[in-house]
XYZ file of C-alpha atoms in Angstrom:
509
model
C 57.632 60.837 -1.702
C 56.751 58.201 0.885
C 53.465 56.338 0.594
C 52.935 57.116 4.293
C 52.646 60.839 3.509
C 49.931 60.139 0.959
C 48.165 57.723 3.325
C 48.005 60.369 6.036
C 46.712 62.944 3.567
C 44.052 60.494 2.420
C 42.919 59.980 6.017
C 42.753 63.722 6.670
C 40.795 64.320 3.444
C 38.333 61.597 4.419
C 37.852 63.133 7.855
C 37.130 66.629 6.531
C 33.491 67.447 5.831
C 34.048 70.758 4.064
C 35.067 70.933 0.403
C 37.527 73.780 0.999
C 39.304 71.801 3.713
C 39.631 68.801 1.406
C 40.982 71.015 -1.376
C 43.541 72.568 0.965
C 44.845 69.171 2.114
C 45.165 67.910 -1.458
C 46.801 71.097 -2.737
C 49.407 70.900 0.014
C 50.591 67.424 -0.943
C 50.471 68.142 -4.678
C 52.884 71.052 -4.236
C 55.411 68.607 -2.754
C 55.446 66.133 -5.645
C 57.757 65.949 -8.623
C 56.390 65.410 -12.159
C 56.245 61.617 -12.029
C 54.991 61.502 -8.435
C 52.194 63.947 -9.276
C 50.596 61.451 -11.631
C 50.777 58.677 -9.038
C 49.530 60.881 -6.208
C 46.516 62.154 -8.150
C 45.666 58.633 -9.285
C 45.834 57.171 -5.774
C 44.007 60.072 -4.133
C 41.139 59.769 -6.624
C 40.957 56.013 -6.004
C 42.536 54.918 -9.290
C 45.737 53.393 -10.643
C 47.817 54.839 -13.456
C 47.651 51.360 -14.992
C 43.821 51.386 -14.841
C 42.923 47.721 -14.159
C 45.627 45.275 -13.047
C 43.433 42.248 -12.286
C 43.705 42.273 -8.482
C 40.616 41.604 -6.358
C 39.667 40.469 -2.892
C 40.870 36.901 -3.473
C 44.384 38.078 -4.318
C 44.550 40.066 -1.085
C 43.858 37.284 1.390
C 46.462 36.123 3.955
C 48.753 39.097 3.511
C 51.980 39.368 5.530
C 52.050 41.195 8.841
C 52.676 44.932 8.613
C 56.011 46.532 9.478
C 56.677 49.531 11.696
C 59.064 51.550 9.526
C 57.731 53.774 6.731
C 59.992 53.109 3.746
C 57.728 52.543 0.722
C 57.745 55.304 -1.893
C 54.982 56.165 -4.347
C 57.216 55.178 -7.243
C 57.943 51.758 -5.739
C 54.234 51.050 -5.270
C 53.426 52.210 -8.793
C 56.239 50.069 -10.216
C 54.874 47.021 -8.370
C 51.417 47.604 -9.861
C 52.990 47.822 -13.326
C 54.780 44.507 -12.805
C 51.528 42.865 -11.713
C 49.757 44.087 -14.838
C 52.592 43.022 -17.141
C 52.813 39.508 -15.673
C 50.763 37.190 -17.889
C 50.805 33.634 -19.206
C 51.672 30.358 -17.517
C 52.483 30.747 -13.834
C 51.340 34.360 -13.799
C 48.918 33.923 -10.888
C 51.705 32.865 -8.545
C 54.116 35.462 -9.885
C 51.596 38.278 -9.461
C 50.863 37.080 -5.941
C 54.587 37.173 -5.138
C 54.842 40.809 -6.257
C 51.873 41.744 -4.066
C 53.173 39.850 -1.039
C 56.593 41.522 -1.380
C 54.903 44.920 -1.604
C 52.660 44.393 1.432
C 55.552 42.932 3.441
C 57.135 46.406 3.356
C 53.953 48.302 4.274
C 52.798 49.562 7.661
C 49.304 48.740 8.935
C 47.910 52.068 7.705
C 49.611 51.630 4.339
C 48.265 48.079 3.971
C 44.736 49.303 4.710
C 45.113 52.087 2.140
C 46.460 49.729 -0.538
C 43.715 47.144 0.001
C 41.016 49.795 -0.375
C 42.766 51.269 -3.404
C 43.028 47.902 -5.161
C 39.461 46.845 -4.371
C 37.871 50.144 -5.408
C 36.729 51.007 -1.898
C 38.906 54.052 -1.248
C 36.156 56.518 -0.399
C 37.717 59.716 0.874
C 35.858 62.493 -0.930
C 38.706 63.322 -3.366
C 36.427 63.204 -6.403
C 37.447 64.695 -9.734
C 35.759 68.044 -9.045
C 37.566 68.406 -5.724
C 40.876 67.389 -7.282
C 40.430 69.936 -10.092
C 40.049 72.639 -7.451
C 43.086 71.298 -5.602
C 45.243 71.400 -8.750
C 44.155 74.994 -9.336
C 44.957 75.952 -5.742
C 48.325 74.203 -5.793
C 49.417 75.919 -9.009
C 47.603 79.264 -8.948
C 46.092 78.453 -12.355
C 42.422 79.514 -12.765
C 40.115 76.585 -12.113
C 38.383 77.195 -15.458
C 41.665 76.472 -17.257
C 42.232 73.275 -15.281
C 38.648 72.153 -15.887
C 38.842 72.753 -19.630
C 42.186 70.953 -19.886
C 40.648 67.997 -18.054
C 37.704 68.083 -20.440
C 39.942 68.021 -23.494
C 42.558 65.561 -22.276
C 40.231 63.264 -20.307
C 42.971 62.241 -17.871
C 43.089 64.203 -14.626
C 46.351 62.406 -13.857
C 48.046 63.889 -16.915
C 46.483 67.318 -16.396
C 47.786 67.475 -12.822
C 51.359 66.705 -13.875
C 51.148 69.241 -16.706
C 49.720 71.973 -14.462
C 52.164 71.372 -11.626
C 55.266 71.235 -13.767
C 54.323 72.953 -17.032
C 52.128 75.790 -15.842
C 49.138 77.510 -17.394
C 50.696 77.871 -20.839
C 51.046 74.091 -21.101
C 47.408 73.604 -20.063
C 46.096 76.262 -22.415
C 47.875 74.534 -25.303
C 45.473 71.593 -25.049
C 43.045 71.283 -27.949
C 40.464 68.689 -28.926
C 42.484 66.091 -30.792
C 40.762 63.536 -32.982
C 41.999 60.158 -31.795
C 42.508 61.296 -28.193
C 39.571 60.551 -25.879
C 38.024 63.379 -23.870
C 35.883 63.222 -20.759
C 32.199 62.690 -21.653
C 29.412 65.038 -20.643
C 27.222 63.571 -17.913
C 23.549 63.974 -17.047
C 21.944 65.093 -13.816
C 18.820 63.279 -12.577
C 15.183 64.211 -12.072
C 12.357 62.132 -10.607
C 9.999 62.781 -13.527
C 9.678 64.474 -16.904
C 7.803 67.485 -15.503
C 10.596 68.315 -13.063
C 13.192 67.997 -15.812
C 11.277 70.351 -18.113
C 11.057 72.964 -15.365
C 14.849 73.188 -15.559
C 15.328 72.790 -19.310
C 12.306 74.117 -21.201
C 12.157 73.220 -24.900
C 14.390 70.216 -25.292
C 15.634 67.263 -27.221
C 14.216 64.142 -25.570
C 16.229 60.978 -26.293
C 15.913 57.333 -25.364
C 18.278 56.424 -22.539
C 19.837 53.140 -23.636
C 21.276 50.679 -21.112
C 24.419 50.028 -23.109
C 28.070 50.995 -22.997
C 28.877 54.677 -23.510
C 31.240 55.000 -26.467
C 33.194 57.818 -28.026
C 34.122 57.121 -31.639
C 36.999 59.002 -33.299
C 37.732 58.829 -37.011
C 40.700 60.416 -38.741
C 40.650 59.272 -42.349
C 40.854 55.457 -42.334
C 41.854 55.353 -38.642
C 39.053 54.754 -36.157
C 39.315 54.562 -32.364
C 36.596 53.678 -29.864
C 36.749 54.636 -26.193
C 34.501 53.878 -23.222
C 33.131 56.318 -20.668
C 36.208 55.596 -18.529
C 38.403 56.366 -21.590
C 39.559 52.787 -22.111
C 40.423 51.949 -25.728
C 38.172 49.085 -26.918
C 38.683 49.569 -30.658
C 39.803 45.993 -31.324
C 36.781 44.546 -29.520
C 34.052 46.361 -31.453
C 34.586 45.961 -35.216
C 30.897 46.716 -35.870
C 31.463 50.254 -34.598
C 34.631 50.850 -36.577
C 32.945 49.517 -39.724
C 29.978 51.841 -39.180
C 32.257 54.855 -38.637
C 34.193 54.223 -41.859
C 30.960 54.232 -43.861
C 30.017 57.762 -42.741
C 30.739 60.645 -45.131
C 32.992 62.707 -42.819
C 36.762 62.271 -42.861
C 37.540 63.482 -39.334
C 34.975 63.420 -36.555
C 34.239 62.587 -32.931
C 30.871 61.006 -32.077
C 29.294 60.315 -28.684
C 26.849 57.453 -28.291
C 26.052 53.991 -26.979
C 26.921 50.469 -28.035
C 24.270 47.915 -27.160
C 23.363 44.296 -27.848
C 19.741 43.838 -28.951
C 17.470 40.832 -29.050
C 15.909 39.679 -32.313
C 12.726 41.608 -31.459
C 14.725 44.817 -31.071
C 14.501 44.954 -27.274
C 17.764 45.429 -25.367
C 19.686 42.488 -24.008
C 20.463 42.635 -20.264
C 23.264 45.082 -19.546
C 25.581 42.238 -18.589
C 25.373 40.824 -22.119
C 26.560 44.092 -23.652
C 29.201 44.556 -20.950
C 30.553 41.043 -21.454
C 30.725 41.554 -25.209
C 32.561 44.890 -25.054
C 34.820 43.559 -22.301
C 36.007 40.524 -24.247
C 39.070 40.638 -26.484
C 39.218 36.875 -27.139
C 38.049 35.560 -30.534
C 36.248 38.768 -31.414
C 34.910 37.403 -34.708
C 33.158 34.527 -32.933
C 31.620 36.664 -30.190
C 30.541 39.186 -32.810
C 28.553 36.456 -34.552
C 26.972 35.348 -31.269
C 26.338 38.809 -29.825
C 26.397 41.569 -32.430
C 26.487 45.167 -31.239
C 24.530 48.134 -32.530
C 25.827 51.693 -32.419
C 23.459 54.545 -31.575
C 24.936 58.057 -31.643
C 23.452 61.126 -29.973
C 26.103 63.858 -30.306
C 28.955 65.089 -32.486
C 31.904 66.980 -30.976
C 34.078 67.562 -34.034
C 33.639 67.379 -37.796
C 36.297 67.904 -40.442
C 38.355 70.514 -38.625
C 35.529 72.235 -36.738
C 35.327 71.791 -32.953
C 31.708 71.775 -31.788
C 32.048 71.610 -28.001
C 30.903 75.190 -27.476
C 28.181 75.005 -30.149
C 24.563 74.855 -28.865
C 22.985 71.410 -28.975
C 20.390 72.411 -31.582
C 23.246 73.138 -34.008
C 25.122 69.956 -33.077
C 21.904 68.008 -33.745
C 21.802 69.495 -37.253
C 25.417 68.462 -37.892
C 24.772 64.997 -36.446
C 21.698 64.475 -38.620
C 23.691 65.393 -41.723
C 26.487 62.979 -40.851
C 24.788 59.954 -39.279
C 21.805 58.076 -40.824
C 18.593 57.505 -38.855
C 19.338 53.877 -38.026
C 22.555 54.875 -36.243
C 21.043 57.717 -34.200
C 19.384 57.462 -30.799
C 15.636 58.079 -31.298
C 14.624 61.564 -30.133
C 11.955 64.233 -30.359
C 12.248 68.012 -30.051
C 9.451 69.436 -27.946
C 8.451 71.931 -25.288
C 5.298 69.928 -24.490
C 5.570 68.003 -21.223
C 2.750 65.637 -22.218
C 4.463 64.749 -25.491
C 7.754 64.172 -23.688
C 6.027 62.030 -21.054
C 4.439 59.876 -23.754
C 7.839 59.489 -25.436
C 9.325 58.473 -22.081
C 6.596 55.897 -21.448
C 7.137 54.427 -24.910
C 10.912 54.137 -24.324
C 10.361 52.292 -21.039
C 7.753 50.028 -22.645
C 10.329 49.073 -25.278
C 12.699 47.943 -22.509
C 14.961 50.995 -22.329
C 16.088 52.806 -19.170
C 14.101 55.999 -19.699
C 14.998 59.268 -21.406
C 17.583 62.032 -21.318
C 16.110 65.516 -21.625
C 18.601 67.984 -23.106
C 18.554 71.771 -23.363
C 18.777 72.774 -27.015
C 20.952 75.737 -26.034
C 23.493 73.769 -23.978
C 27.129 73.406 -25.088
C 28.918 70.097 -24.593
C 30.214 70.358 -21.014
C 32.698 67.510 -21.227
C 33.540 65.837 -17.944
C 30.776 67.597 -16.044
C 27.327 66.690 -14.734
C 25.475 69.896 -15.447
C 21.846 70.939 -15.768
C 21.961 70.881 -19.585
C 21.246 67.129 -19.638
C 18.786 65.510 -17.245
C 17.999 61.799 -17.139
C 14.631 60.424 -16.065
C 14.275 56.739 -15.204
C 11.638 54.686 -13.394
C 12.848 53.752 -9.952
C 12.993 50.100 -8.940
C 12.714 49.345 -5.221
C 12.899 46.194 -3.110
C 12.410 45.524 0.590
C 15.491 43.527 1.594
C 16.973 42.172 4.810
C 20.286 43.283 6.312
C 22.511 40.206 6.689
C 25.717 41.932 7.829
C 27.491 45.290 7.825
C 31.090 46.458 7.507
C 32.765 49.054 9.675
C 33.235 52.351 7.878
C 36.465 54.287 7.495
C 37.408 57.926 7.027
C 34.585 60.144 8.206
C 32.437 57.013 8.728
C 34.938 55.524 11.171
C 33.094 54.100 14.183
C 29.871 53.430 12.262
C 28.635 50.236 10.662
C 28.240 51.420 7.093
C 28.378 49.003 4.140
C 25.237 46.839 4.310
C 25.022 43.254 3.015
C 21.563 42.853 1.474
C 19.511 39.695 1.083
C 16.221 38.673 -0.526
C 14.020 36.041 1.069
C 14.378 32.517 -0.303
C 10.740 31.420 -0.255
C 11.523 27.951 -1.556
C 14.441 26.874 0.623
C 14.221 29.261 3.564
C 16.871 31.778 4.564
C 18.119 34.646 2.413
C 20.047 35.118 -0.829
C 22.630 37.900 -0.848
C 22.263 40.426 -3.673
C 25.109 42.810 -2.949
C 26.251 45.611 -0.692
C 25.627 49.329 -0.392
C 26.763 52.256 1.710
C 24.922 54.865 -0.372
C 21.984 56.941 0.847
C 22.947 56.818 4.529
C 22.804 60.056 6.514
C 24.820 60.536 9.698
C 21.617 60.152 11.696
C 20.795 56.877 9.955
C 24.363 55.605 10.375
C 24.188 56.262 14.104
C 20.847 54.496 14.431
C 21.742 51.494 12.319
C 25.088 50.978 14.099
C 23.367 50.758 17.462
C 20.592 48.547 16.109
C 22.905 46.196 14.178
C 25.265 45.734 17.122
C 22.266 44.643 19.163
C 21.558 42.014 16.471
C 25.189 40.930 16.031
C 25.980 37.221 15.779
C 29.739 37.707 15.253
C 32.269 39.710 17.296
C 31.898 43.475 16.937
C 35.647 43.925 16.476
C 35.679 42.062 13.171
C 35.671 44.040 9.915
C 32.330 42.502 8.932
C 29.676 42.131 11.637
C 27.065 39.473 10.855
C 23.614 40.038 12.311
C 20.350 38.240 12.851
C 18.293 38.777 9.674
C 15.566 40.950 11.161
C 15.997 44.504 9.848
C 14.139 45.305 6.613
C 15.424 48.169 4.476
C 13.904 49.672 1.324
C 16.512 49.747 -1.440
C 16.363 51.656 -4.725
C 18.432 50.332 -7.633
C 18.893 50.763 -11.349
C 18.596 47.155 -12.455
C 19.599 43.542 -11.869
C 22.685 41.975 -13.394
C 24.242 38.538 -13.445
C 27.092 38.092 -10.980
C 29.320 35.153 -10.101
C 30.244 36.925 -6.894
C 27.029 36.022 -5.069
C 25.509 32.557 -4.643
C 22.231 33.454 -6.342
C 24.072 34.579 -9.474
C 22.405 38.007 -9.439
C 23.320 41.423 -8.040
C 21.659 44.832 -7.845
C 23.089 47.697 -9.877
C 23.695 51.001 -8.072
C 21.806 50.030 -4.925
C 21.114 52.792 -2.378
C 19.172 53.017 0.877
C 15.845 54.833 0.816
C 14.647 54.070 4.346
C 14.325 51.364 6.941
C 10.959 49.644 7.229
C 10.254 49.016 10.927
C 6.675 48.230 9.906
C 7.851 45.079 8.112
C 9.239 41.801 9.370
C 11.855 39.754 7.568
C 9.058 37.446 6.423
C 7.567 40.438 4.578
C 10.736 41.111 2.557
C 10.777 40.625 -1.206
C 11.661 37.161 -2.472
C 14.522 36.060 -4.645
C 11.918 34.902 -7.177
C 10.797 38.534 -7.491
C 14.394 39.549 -8.191
C 14.679 36.802 -10.821
C 11.574 38.168 -12.478
C 13.114 41.662 -12.611
C 16.277 40.207 -14.107
C 14.225 38.603 -16.862
C 12.573 41.986 -17.589
C 15.884 43.817 -17.560
């Protein structure tokens, strides 16, 4: 299959507002793939690579060759090029990887180059999320969506499930079982603004600390232990503390869900970036373990010694977990139907430096890979009033609007503004229309450039989950999960929050 066919499908999916229309477009192209192409197509259309990370960022994609007119690139050729980039390591690898990319882009049309850049930089936003793709696989194959969803839950990889469904049929999907040692998609939590709202949906619940660590899934099969992240990456070799802890537990075969986190000496959590850097490093693990030890905290058990527990109510899984895992390795929790008691527990968790709580229905099964109402997270919301420094033109259904905002805090000491990141989240069509008109009126660079720089006058209220260290921005800090709440026409740029205030939040986080 030609990459151009997939590129056109991606554009049509992005332009469709209705879920059913998106599903129909995706199902149509999936029916036309062979087994190997199906994996590549699903990966690309969900904004991923089959190779996961290949180490290509914005810097590697500068000064690309001019596009061609003829559409000749196939999906397999693009996928093979990405594999070569990932496999190229050692002395001279930077230049060699660059050569592979240049050769690839030299054969791509303008639309294909745009698609590949967005795919490689993680900015391919077209609405083909996992839930939509699951529906598309079901439509393309005639297999009930429940079967596709459960296969995805058990296998974890939508890419593999798509190829199996398209070319193996329902019997092949239904043969999937929870396999110890094979990661499955984790259950996710919905959000609520406060504990009271969460309890209205859940009732009597388990209320757990929400730790700002790395989600881990730990599998043990006799002496063999594997550790996977939320994105199903295998990090076993990087986290010996977790494998040691798992081998000391009494069970012989189990799957645990939990968090790995680096703590300070006083027991408060280290900034998220510290934990992320530790779990992301595979160099000299013994040395980094001494400098930054990790703690494991488990909150669920999905399998124990031959018994699958996914469909078991949480209250029963809690009982199994408590019999398998000692107190010091379990996430602190209370069982209560009292909103006041849960609120006090939440306040205590936040006071101890944690993100908040997760409130879980005691009757809920483990809905792997889904964000259902059985788990609801409650976190305090951080907000800052920041200044818009620039904006990027949108694509897909946001074509013609200035969308991705560059956000800056006021530098009270030196004057000017310090960039803290970008966001396109939280913007309605009405707000996109208004901000495009307003930002073009403030533009200091040509409007036909990808990024339009503006006079720093517009103040916008931004919600975010925390502050992390970042070498990408000159201030060394960036906001996590920033989203627009509202513009503040009542405030001038001089009223915006300062970079010192952001530093203070970083110290707290």
